[in-house]
Structures are given as C-alpha cells and as structure tokens.
JSON list of C-alpha atoms in Angstrom, two decimals:
[
{"chain": "E", "resi": 25, "resn": "ARG", "atom": "CA", "xyz": [-78.81, 83.40, 55.40]},
{"chain": "E", "resi": 26, "resn": "ALA", "atom": "CA", "xyz": [-80.93, 81.65, 53.12]},
{"chain": "E", "resi": 27, "resn": "MET", "atom": "CA", "xyz": [-84.35, 83.70, 53.91]},
{"chain": "E", "resi": 28, "resn": "HIS", "atom": "CA", "xyz": [-82.63, 86.55, 52.48]},
{"chain": "E", "resi": 29, "resn": "SER", "atom": "CA", "xyz": [-80.30, 85.09, 50.04]},
{"chain": "E", "resi": 30, "resn": "LEU", "atom": "CA", "xyz": [-83.91, 83.94, 48.59]},
{"chain": "E", "resi": 31, "resn": "SER", "atom": "CA", "xyz": [-86.16, 87.31, 49.56]},
{"chain": "E", "resi": 32, "resn": "ASN", "atom": "CA", "xyz": [-82.89, 89.43, 48.50]},
{"chain": "E", "resi": 33, "resn": "GLN", "atom": "CA", "xyz": [-83.68, 87.45, 44.72]},
{"chain": "E", "resi": 34, "resn": "PHE", "atom": "CA", "xyz": [-87.37, 88.38, 44.84]},
{"chain": "E", "resi": 35, "resn": "ARG", "atom": "CA", "xyz": [-86.88, 91.27, 45.63]},
{"chain": "E", "resi": 36, "resn": "THR", "atom": "CA", "xyz": [-84.21, 92.26, 42.77]},
{"chain": "E", "resi": 37, "resn": "HIS", "atom": "CA", "xyz": [-86.83, 89.85, 40.02]},
{"chain": "E", "resi": 38, "resn": "THR", "atom": "CA", "xyz": [-83.16, 87.86, 39.51]},
{"chain": "E", "resi": 39, "resn": "VAL", "atom": "CA", "xyz": [-86.14, 84.53, 40.08]},
{"chain": "E", "resi": 40, "resn": "HIS", "atom": "CA", "xyz": [-87.30, 82.85, 37.09]},
{"chain": "E", "resi": 41, "resn": "LYS", "atom": "CA", "xyz": [-90.84, 82.05, 36.44]},
{"chain": "E", "resi": 42, "resn": "GLU", "atom": "CA", "xyz": [-92.33, 80.89, 33.75]},
{"chain": "E", "resi": 43, "resn": "TYR", "atom": "CA", "xyz": [-96.61, 80.07, 34.07]},
{"chain": "E", "resi": 44, "resn": "VAL", "atom": "CA", "xyz": [-99.14, 78.25, 31.77]},
{"chain": "E", "resi": 45, "resn": "ALA", "atom": "CA", "xyz": [-102.56, 80.28, 31.76]},
{"chain": "E", "resi": 46, "resn": "LEU", "atom": "CA", "xyz": [-105.59, 79.29, 29.06]},
{"chain": "E", "resi": 47, "resn": "ALA", "atom": "CA", "xyz": [-106.83, 81.41, 28.32]},
{"chain": "E", "resi": 48, "resn": "TYR", "atom": "CA", "xyz": [-110.10, 83.12, 25.67]},
{"chain": "E", "resi": 49, "resn": "GLY", "atom": "CA", "xyz": [-108.79, 83.28, 21.59]},
{"chain": "E", "resi": 50, "resn": "THR", "atom": "CA", "xyz": [-105.43, 83.34, 21.03]},
{"chain": "E", "resi": 51, "resn": "PRO", "atom": "CA", "xyz": [-103.31, 87.18, 20.80]},
{"chain": "E", "resi": 52, "resn": "HIS", "atom": "CA", "xyz": [-102.03, 88.58, 18.01]},
{"chain": "E", "resi": 53, "resn": "PRO", "atom": "CA", "xyz": [-98.88, 88.31, 17.40]},
{"chain": "E", "resi": 54, "resn": "LEU", "atom": "CA", "xyz": [-97.83, 84.59, 18.67]},
{"chain": "E", "resi": 55, "resn": "THR", "atom": "CA", "xyz": [-94.95, 86.02, 20.99]},
{"chain": "E", "resi": 56, "resn": "GLY", "atom": "CA", "xyz": [-94.94, 89.13, 22.28]},
{"chain": "E", "resi": 57, "resn": "ARG", "atom": "CA", "xyz": [-93.87, 91.83, 25.63]},
{"chain": "E", "resi": 58, "resn": "ILE", "atom": "CA", "xyz": [-96.40, 93.54, 27.38]},
{"chain": "E", "resi": 59, "resn": "ASP", "atom": "CA", "xyz": [-95.45, 96.66, 29.16]},
{"chain": "E", "resi": 60, "resn": "THR", "atom": "CA", "xyz": [-98.08, 99.07, 31.77]},
{"chain": "E", "resi": 61, "resn": "LEU", "atom": "CA", "xyz": [-98.17, 100.03, 34.30]},
{"chain": "E", "resi": 62, "resn": "ILE", "atom": "CA", "xyz": [-100.25, 98.07, 36.83]},
{"chain": "E", "resi": 63, "resn": "GLY", "atom": "CA", "xyz": [-101.95, 99.91, 39.93]},
{"chain": "E", "resi": 64, "resn": "ARG", "atom": "CA", "xyz": [-105.04, 99.41, 42.36]},
{"chain": "E", "resi": 65, "resn": "HIS", "atom": "CA", "xyz": [-108.75, 99.59, 40.74]},
{"chain": "E", "resi": 66, "resn": "LEU", "atom": "CA", "xyz": [-110.24, 102.71, 41.15]},
{"chain": "E", "resi": 67, "resn": "TYR", "atom": "CA", "xyz": [-113.28, 102.00, 41.69]},
{"chain": "E", "resi": 68, "resn": "ASN", "atom": "CA", "xyz": [-112.43, 98.39, 43.29]},
{"chain": "E", "resi": 69, "resn": "ARG", "atom": "CA", "xyz": [-109.69, 98.00, 45.71]},
{"chain": "E", "resi": 70, "resn": "LYS", "atom": "CA", "xyz": [-110.02, 94.32, 45.92]},
{"chain": "E", "resi": 71, "resn": "LYS", "atom": "CA", "xyz": [-108.54, 94.79, 42.37]},
{"chain": "E", "resi": 72, "resn": "MET", "atom": "CA", "xyz": [-105.65, 95.63, 40.33]},
{"chain": "E", "resi": 73, "resn": "SER", "atom": "CA", "xyz": [-106.10, 96.98, 36.41]},
{"chain": "E", "resi": 74, "resn": "VAL", "atom": "CA", "xyz": [-103.44, 98.91, 34.37]},
{"chain": "E", "resi": 75, "resn": "ARG", "atom": "CA", "xyz": [-102.76, 102.34, 34.36]},
{"chain": "E", "resi": 76, "resn": "GLU", "atom": "CA", "xyz": [-103.53, 104.47, 31.16]},
{"chain": "E", "resi": 77, "resn": "PRO", "atom": "CA", "xyz": [-104.68, 107.08, 29.27]},
{"chain": "E", "resi": 78, "resn": "PRO", "atom": "CA", "xyz": [-108.78, 106.09, 30.46]},
{"chain": "E", "resi": 79, "resn": "LYS", "atom": "CA", "xyz": [-110.17, 106.01, 26.92]},
{"chain": "E", "resi": 80, "resn": "SER", "atom": "CA", "xyz": [-112.04, 109.43, 26.21]},
{"chain": "E", "resi": 81, "resn": "ARG", "atom": "CA", "xyz": [-112.72, 112.10, 24.73]},
{"chain": "E", "resi": 82, "resn": "ASP", "atom": "CA", "xyz": [-110.18, 114.59, 26.04]},
{"chain": "E", "resi": 83, "resn": "PRO", "atom": "CA", "xyz": [-106.66, 112.83, 24.26]},
{"chain": "E", "resi": 84, "resn": "ASP", "atom": "CA", "xyz": [-104.95, 115.37, 26.21]},
{"chain": "E", "resi": 85, "resn": "ARG", "atom": "CA", "xyz": [-105.58, 114.49, 29.45]},
{"chain": "E", "resi": 86, "resn": "PRO", "atom": "CA", "xyz": [-102.79, 113.45, 31.74]},
{"chain": "E", "resi": 87, "resn": "PRO", "atom": "CA", "xyz": [-102.72, 109.42, 32.24]},
{"chain": "E", "resi": 88, "resn": "LEU", "atom": "CA", "xyz": [-103.80, 108.35, 35.33]},
{"chain": "E", "resi": 89, "resn": "THR", "atom": "CA", "xyz": [-101.23, 108.01, 38.83]},
{"chain": "E", "resi": 90, "resn": "GLY", "atom": "CA", "xyz": [-100.40, 105.89, 41.19]},
{"chain": "E", "resi": 91, "resn": "GLY", "atom": "CA", "xyz": [-99.06, 102.32, 38.22]},
{"chain": "E", "resi": 92, "resn": "ARG", "atom": "CA", "xyz": [-95.72, 100.51, 39.07]},
{"chain": "E", "resi": 93, "resn": "PRO", "atom": "CA", "xyz": [-94.12, 98.52, 36.18]},
{"chain": "E", "resi": 94, "resn": "ALA", "atom": "CA", "xyz": [-94.82, 95.62, 35.23]},
{"chain": "E", "resi": 95, "resn": "ILE", "atom": "CA", "xyz": [-93.55, 93.35, 32.36]},
{"chain": "E", "resi": 96, "resn": "THR", "atom": "CA", "xyz": [-95.39, 90.25, 30.91]},
{"chain": "E", "resi": 97, "resn": "GLU", "atom": "CA", "xyz": [-93.21, 88.27, 27.97]},
{"chain": "E", "resi": 98, "resn": "TYR", "atom": "CA", "xyz": [-95.73, 85.28, 25.95]},
{"chain": "E", "resi": 99, "resn": "ARG", "atom": "CA", "xyz": [-95.37, 82.96, 23.67]},
{"chain": "E", "resi": 100, "resn": "VAL", "atom": "CA", "xyz": [-98.63, 80.88, 22.67]},
{"chain": "E", "resi": 101, "resn": "GLU", "atom": "CA", "xyz": [-97.87, 77.30, 22.28]},
{"chain": "E", "resi": 102, "resn": "GLU", "atom": "CA", "xyz": [-101.11, 75.83, 20.85]},
{"chain": "E", "resi": 103, "resn": "SER", "atom": "CA", "xyz": [-104.18, 77.99, 19.52]},
{"chain": "E", "resi": 104, "resn": "PHE", "atom": "CA", "xyz": [-107.61, 76.84, 19.68]},
{"chain": "E", "resi": 105, "resn": "PRO", "atom": "CA", "xyz": [-111.29, 77.82, 17.48]},
{"chain": "E", "resi": 106, "resn": "LEU", "atom": "CA", "xyz": [-112.23, 79.32, 21.25]},
{"chain": "E", "resi": 107, "resn": "ALA", "atom": "CA", "xyz": [-109.16, 79.26, 23.40]},
{"chain": "E", "resi": 108, "resn": "SER", "atom": "CA", "xyz": [-105.21, 78.90, 23.77]},
{"chain": "E", "resi": 109, "resn": "ARG", "atom": "CA", "xyz": [-102.68, 77.75, 25.28]},
{"chain": "E", "resi": 110, "resn": "ILE", "atom": "CA", "xyz": [-100.00, 80.59, 26.29]},
{"chain": "E", "resi": 111, "resn": "ARG", "atom": "CA", "xyz": [-96.22, 79.98, 28.56]},
{"chain": "E", "resi": 112, "resn": "LEU", "atom": "CA", "xyz": [-95.60, 83.76, 30.29]},
{"chain": "E", "resi": 113, "resn": "THR", "atom": "CA", "xyz": [-92.74, 84.17, 32.54]},
{"chain": "E", "resi": 114, "resn": "ILE", "atom": "CA", "xyz": [-92.92, 87.79, 34.33]},
{"chain": "E", "resi": 115, "resn": "LYS", "atom": "CA", "xyz": [-90.43, 90.65, 34.64]},
{"chain": "E", "resi": 116, "resn": "THR", "atom": "CA", "xyz": [-91.49, 91.54, 37.53]},
{"chain": "E", "resi": 117, "resn": "GLY", "atom": "CA", "xyz": [-93.79, 90.43, 40.24]},
{"chain": "E", "resi": 118, "resn": "ARG", "atom": "CA", "xyz": [-97.03, 92.78, 40.61]},
{"chain": "E", "resi": 119, "resn": "THR", "atom": "CA", "xyz": [-100.52, 91.54, 42.28]},
{"chain": "E", "resi": 120, "resn": "HIS", "atom": "CA", "xyz": [-102.40, 89.29, 39.76]},
{"chain": "E", "resi": 121, "resn": "GLN", "atom": "CA", "xyz": [-99.64, 90.93, 37.29]},
{"chain": "E", "resi": 122, "resn": "ILE", "atom": "CA", "xyz": [-100.81, 87.89, 34.56]},
{"chain": "E", "resi": 123, "resn": "ARG", "atom": "CA", "xyz": [-104.51, 87.76, 34.89]},
{"chain": "E", "resi": 124, "resn": "VAL", "atom": "CA", "xyz": [-104.98, 91.71, 34.35]},
{"chain": "E", "resi": 125, "resn": "HIS", "atom": "CA", "xyz": [-102.31, 91.66, 31.76]},
{"chain": "E", "resi": 126, "resn": "LEU", "atom": "CA", "xyz": [-104.62, 89.55, 29.66]},
{"chain": "E", "resi": 127, "resn": "ALA", "atom": "CA", "xyz": [-107.21, 90.39, 30.35]},
{"chain": "E", "resi": 128, "resn": "HIS", "atom": "CA", "xyz": [-105.97, 93.95, 29.44]},
{"chain": "E", "resi": 129, "resn": "ILE", "atom": "CA", "xyz": [-105.15, 92.51, 25.91]},
{"chain": "E", "resi": 130, "resn": "GLY", "atom": "CA", "xyz": [-108.54, 91.12, 25.02]},
{"chain": "E", "resi": 131, "resn": "HIS", "atom": "CA", "xyz": [-107.70, 87.52, 26.63]},
{"chain": "E", "resi": 132, "resn": "PRO", "atom": "CA", "xyz": [-108.08, 87.26, 29.67]},
{"chain": "E", "resi": 133, "resn": "VAL", "atom": "CA", "xyz": [-107.24, 83.88, 32.05]},
{"chain": "E", "resi": 134, "resn": "ILE", "atom": "CA", "xyz": [-110.51, 80.32, 31.27]},
{"chain": "E", "resi": 135, "resn": "ALA", "atom": "CA", "xyz": [-111.85, 80.99, 34.47]},
{"chain": "E", "resi": 136, "resn": "ASP", "atom": "CA", "xyz": [-111.02, 84.50, 35.99]},
{"chain": "E", "resi": 137, "resn": "SER", "atom": "CA", "xyz": [-114.20, 85.31, 38.02]},
{"chain": "E", "resi": 138, "resn": "VAL", "atom": "CA", "xyz": [-112.48, 89.27, 38.78]},
{"chain": "E", "resi": 139, "resn": "TYR", "atom": "CA", "xyz": [-110.64, 90.14, 35.26]},
{"chain": "E", "resi": 140, "resn": "GLY", "atom": "CA", "xyz": [-112.67, 88.32, 32.74]},
{"chain": "E", "resi": 141, "resn": "GLY", "atom": "CA", "xyz": [-115.28, 90.76, 32.49]},
{"chain": "E", "resi": 142, "resn": "ARG", "atom": "CA", "xyz": [-118.96, 90.82, 32.38]},
{"chain": "E", "resi": 143, "resn": "ARG", "atom": "CA", "xyz": [-120.14, 87.92, 30.40]},
{"chain": "E", "resi": 144, "resn": "GLN", "atom": "CA", "xyz": [-117.07, 85.17, 32.20]},
{"chain": "E", "resi": 145, "resn": "SER", "atom": "CA", "xyz": [-119.80, 83.20, 33.48]},
{"chain": "E", "resi": 146, "resn": "LEU", "atom": "CA", "xyz": [-121.84, 82.55, 30.37]},
{"chain": "E", "resi": 147, "resn": "ARG", "atom": "CA", "xyz": [-118.36, 82.90, 27.91]},
{"chain": "E", "resi": 148, "resn": "LEU", "atom": "CA", "xyz": [-117.46, 80.12, 30.72]},
{"chain": "E", "resi": 149, "resn": "GLN", "atom": "CA", "xyz": [-120.59, 78.20, 29.77]},
{"chain": "E", "resi": 150, "resn": "GLU", "atom": "CA", "xyz": [-120.25, 78.59, 26.22]},
{"chain": "E", "resi": 151, "resn": "LEU", "atom": "CA", "xyz": [-116.70, 77.27, 25.88]},
{"chain": "E", "resi": 152, "resn": "LEU", "atom": "CA", "xyz": [-117.45, 73.91, 27.98]},
{"chain": "E", "resi": 153, "resn": "ARG", "atom": "CA", "xyz": [-120.28, 73.29, 26.01]},
{"chain": "E", "resi": 154, "resn": "THR", "atom": "CA", "xyz": [-118.73, 73.42, 22.51]},
{"chain": "E", "resi": 155, "resn": "ILE", "atom": "CA", "xyz": [-115.86, 71.07, 23.51]},
{"chain": "E", "resi": 156, "resn": "GLY", "atom": "CA", "xyz": [-118.34, 68.77, 25.57]},
{"chain": "E", "resi": 157, "resn": "LEU", "atom": "CA", "xyz": [-117.45, 69.61, 29.31]},
{"chain": "E", "resi": 158, "resn": "LEU", "atom": "CA", "xyz": [-121.80, 70.71, 29.48]},
{"chain": "E", "resi": 159, "resn": "PRO", "atom": "CA", "xyz": [-124.41, 69.56, 27.91]},
{"chain": "E", "resi": 160, "resn": "PRO", "atom": "CA", "xyz": [-125.52, 71.17, 25.41]},
{"chain": "E", "resi": 161, "resn": "LEU", "atom": "CA", "xyz": [-128.21, 73.66, 26.11]},
{"chain": "E", "resi": 162, "resn": "PRO", "atom": "CA", "xyz": [-132.09, 72.65, 25.67]},
{"chain": "E", "resi": 163, "resn": "ASP", "atom": "CA", "xyz": [-134.05, 73.81, 22.57]},
{"chain": "E", "resi": 164, "resn": "GLY", "atom": "CA", "xyz": [-135.22, 77.30, 23.75]},
{"chain": "E", "resi": 165, "resn": "ALA", "atom": "CA", "xyz": [-133.33, 77.65, 27.49]},
{"chain": "E", "resi": 166, "resn": "ASP", "atom": "CA", "xyz": [-132.06, 80.35, 28.09]},
{"chain": "E", "resi": 167, "resn": "PRO", "atom": "CA", "xyz": [-128.10, 80.02, 29.08]},
{"chain": "E", "resi": 168, "resn": "ALA", "atom": "CA", "xyz": [-128.21, 83.58, 31.73]},
{"chain": "E", "resi": 169, "resn": "ALA", "atom": "CA", "xyz": [-131.08, 81.18, 33.63]},
{"chain": "E", "resi": 170, "resn": "GLU", "atom": "CA", "xyz": [-128.40, 79.19, 34.21]},
{"chain": "E", "resi": 171, "resn": "ALA", "atom": "CA", "xyz": [-125.60, 80.96, 34.70]},
{"chain": "E", "resi": 172, "resn": "GLY", "atom": "CA", "xyz": [-125.82, 79.26, 38.65]},
{"chain": "E", "resi": 173, "resn": "LEU", "atom": "CA", "xyz": [-125.06, 76.08, 37.50]},
{"chain": "E", "resi": 174, "resn": "PRO", "atom": "CA", "xyz": [-122.08, 73.85, 39.02]},
{"chain": "E", "resi": 175, "resn": "LEU", "atom": "CA", "xyz": [-119.50, 73.60, 36.40]},
{"chain": "E", "resi": 176, "resn": "PRO", "atom": "CA", "xyz": [-116.34, 72.03, 36.36]},
{"chain": "E", "resi": 177, "resn": "ILE", "atom": "CA", "xyz": [-113.70, 74.33, 36.12]},
{"chain": "E", "resi": 178, "resn": "THR", "atom": "CA", "xyz": [-114.07, 76.28, 39.61]},
{"chain": "E", "resi": 179, "resn": "ARG", "atom": "CA", "xyz": [-110.76, 78.31, 39.30]},
{"chain": "E", "resi": 180, "resn": "GLN", "atom": "CA", "xyz": [-108.77, 80.48, 36.48]},
{"chain": "E", "resi": 181, "resn": "MET", "atom": "CA", "xyz": [-106.76, 78.12, 34.17]},
{"chain": "E", "resi": 182, "resn": "LEU", "atom": "CA", "xyz": [-103.41, 80.11, 35.26]},
{"chain": "E", "resi": 183, "resn": "HIS", "atom": "CA", "xyz": [-100.80, 77.48, 36.38]},
{"chain": "E", "resi": 184, "resn": "ALA", "atom": "CA", "xyz": [-97.42, 78.18, 37.93]},
{"chain": "E", "resi": 185, "resn": "GLU", "atom": "CA", "xyz": [-95.25, 75.43, 36.37]},
{"chain": "E", "resi": 186, "resn": "VAL", "atom": "CA", "xyz": [-91.21, 77.01, 36.76]},
{"chain": "E", "resi": 187, "resn": "LEU", "atom": "CA", "xyz": [-89.37, 78.29, 39.39]},
{"chain": "E", "resi": 188, "resn": "GLY", "atom": "CA", "xyz": [-85.80, 78.95, 39.43]},
{"chain": "E", "resi": 189, "resn": "PHE", "atom": "CA", "xyz": [-83.83, 80.78, 41.58]},
{"chain": "E", "resi": 190, "resn": "LEU", "atom": "CA", "xyz": [-79.14, 80.62, 42.57]},
{"chain": "E", "resi": 191, "resn": "HIS", "atom": "CA", "xyz": [-79.35, 77.79, 45.74]},
{"chain": "E", "resi": 192, "resn": "PRO", "atom": "CA", "xyz": [-78.15, 80.38, 48.39]},
{"chain": "E", "resi": 193, "resn": "ARG", "atom": "CA", "xyz": [-75.14, 78.25, 49.53]},
{"chain": "E", "resi": 194, "resn": "GLN", "atom": "CA", "xyz": [-73.78, 76.76, 46.05]},
{"chain": "E", "resi": 195, "resn": "LYS", "atom": "CA", "xyz": [-74.32, 79.66, 44.33]},
{"chain": "E", "resi": 196, "resn": "GLN", "atom": "CA", "xyz": [-76.05, 77.35, 41.46]},
{"chain": "E", "resi": 197, "resn": "LEU", "atom": "CA", "xyz": [-79.15, 77.67, 39.55]},
{"chain": "E", "resi": 198, "resn": "VAL", "atom": "CA", "xyz": [-81.78, 74.96, 40.64]},
{"chain": "E", "resi": 199, "resn": "THR", "atom": "CA", "xyz": [-85.17, 74.31, 39.28]},
{"chain": "E", "resi": 200, "resn": "PHE", "atom": "CA", "xyz": [-88.75, 73.33, 39.66]},
{"chain": "E", "resi": 201, "resn": "THR", "atom": "CA", "xyz": [-91.10, 72.38, 37.64]},
{"chain": "E", "resi": 202, "resn": "SER", "atom": "CA", "xyz": [-94.29, 71.84, 38.82]},
{"chain": "E", "resi": 203, "resn": "PRO", "atom": "CA", "xyz": [-96.87, 69.95, 36.58]},
{"chain": "E", "resi": 204, "resn": "LEU", "atom": "CA", "xyz": [-100.67, 71.13, 34.53]},
{"chain": "E", "resi": 205, "resn": "PRO", "atom": "CA", "xyz": [-102.98, 70.48, 37.29]},
{"chain": "E", "resi": 206, "resn": "ALA", "atom": "CA", "xyz": [-105.34, 68.12, 36.49]},
{"chain": "E", "resi": 207, "resn": "ASP", "atom": "CA", "xyz": [-108.58, 70.26, 35.89]},
{"chain": "E", "resi": 208, "resn": "MET", "atom": "CA", "xyz": [-106.14, 71.73, 33.58]},
{"chain": "E", "resi": 209, "resn": "GLN", "atom": "CA", "xyz": [-104.68, 68.92, 32.00]},
{"chain": "E", "resi": 210, "resn": "ARG", "atom": "CA", "xyz": [-108.82, 67.65, 31.30]},
{"chain": "E", "resi": 211, "resn": "LEU", "atom": "CA", "xyz": [-109.59, 70.91, 29.61]},
{"chain": "E", "resi": 212, "resn": "LEU", "atom": "CA", "xyz": [-106.33, 70.84, 27.65]},
{"chain": "E", "resi": 213, "resn": "GLU", "atom": "CA", "xyz": [-107.09, 68.05, 26.16]},
{"chain": "E", "resi": 214, "resn": "ALA", "atom": "CA", "xyz": [-110.88, 68.48, 25.38]},
{"chain": "E", "resi": 215, "resn": "LEU", "atom": "CA", "xyz": [-109.55, 71.78, 23.60]},
{"chain": "E", "resi": 216, "resn": "ARG", "atom": "CA", "xyz": [-107.00, 69.30, 21.74]},
{"chain": "E", "resi": 217, "resn": "THR", "atom": "CA", "xyz": [-110.21, 67.07, 20.53]},
{"chain": "E", "resi": 218, "resn": "ARG", "atom": "CA", "xyz": [-112.59, 69.95, 19.49]},
{"chain": "E", "resi": 219, "resn": "ARG", "atom": "CA", "xyz": [-109.59, 71.15, 17.27]},
{"chain": "E", "resi": 220, "resn": "ALA", "atom": "CA", "xyz": [-109.12, 67.38, 15.72]},
{"chain": "E", "resi": 221, "resn": "GLN", "atom": "CA", "xyz": [-112.50, 66.78, 15.03]},
{"chain": "E", "resi": 222, "resn": "ALA", "atom": "CA", "xyz": [-113.18, 70.18, 13.82]},
{"chain": "E", "resi": 223, "resn": "SER", "atom": "CA", "xyz": [-110.18, 70.04, 11.36]},
{"chain": "E", "resi": 224, "resn": "GLY", "atom": "CA", "xyz": [-111.19, 66.12, 10.28]}
]
C-alpha cells in the first residue's frame, strides 16, 4: 500500500522537491519559471537537451520533436561576482532537468562536466583560483595545460534539500530536509568571503 501511494505521488508530480544549486553567474530576472520541452540530445544519446527551434537562418523550420514538458521554478538566494546560489522547485521530473534548464538559460551548475560547456574545466579552475580554493597560476603558465590537475571539487554543485509527500497511511504532509554537503558548503563560504573582500 505504501509503495503504491508513493509511486502514484511521484507519477502525478505531487511530491514536493526543492534543490539548491551553485551555478555560474546570476540569472536575470532573479526569480523565474523555465518551461520547455526536454528530450534526448540529437548527437549524444547519454545527454538530454531542450527541444526548441534551432538557431538557424531558417525561422520557418519546425521545432525539434520528441520532447516532454519540463517546468522548473527558480529563485536566486545569494549572488556573487562569479556565481549564485539558486533554489529550484521542479514541477516535472525529467532526466537531468535542473542541469539542462540551468545550462539552457546560460547559468550551468558549477562543475557539471556534462552540461557545463566546452570550457567547463577551465571555467571551474578560474572560479576556484579567484575565490582562493586553488593557488594562483604561475606567471606564464598555460591554464589549459593544467586542466587535468586534481581539483577540490569533483562533482556538480547540485543538492536535493527538501522532499515532501503525503504519508501513505496518515494522509498528512511529511517533509524531510538534508543539509548542504561539505563540498558545497565549502565553496559557498569561499564565495561569501570573496564577496566580502570585494565590497570591503
């Protein structure tokens, strides 16, 4: 009975889920709703992508097909010179939805090796050096040559913080929260310290 109730809540998208992401840059507006279709990437079948009319010289070209509706609501909670802390609520549950949506609006999740773009490794290095989590580059050093060095961050900065659903028997809302992992907390504190230094 419990499994049936929970499966139904997940299937009908009535489960409340909130995520926290540390992303590159700051989205504008600071609160918003991302409403797109998401489907399998055309060339990399291990990735997902937003399905929309391609940016081409043919404005009458029909949109790509095969996507499913995906809705993410976001709110910027803290803004820093190079990054932001964003709270996200998903209204649908598509594969990699948050990562795809943040990359789609130009603010990918920090250290996302799949959706962070071609310069993801160099961009991450630059951020970590700026906020003091990596030593400065020696004079004349090539950043690309150091792209393979071990980094203090080894995964995308995305965390499922809140999960709420109706208790299968009691029919009351129950909510569970999980604190930010240590690696995200460390990055967040470094960003705050850097912001304080810049403004002081």
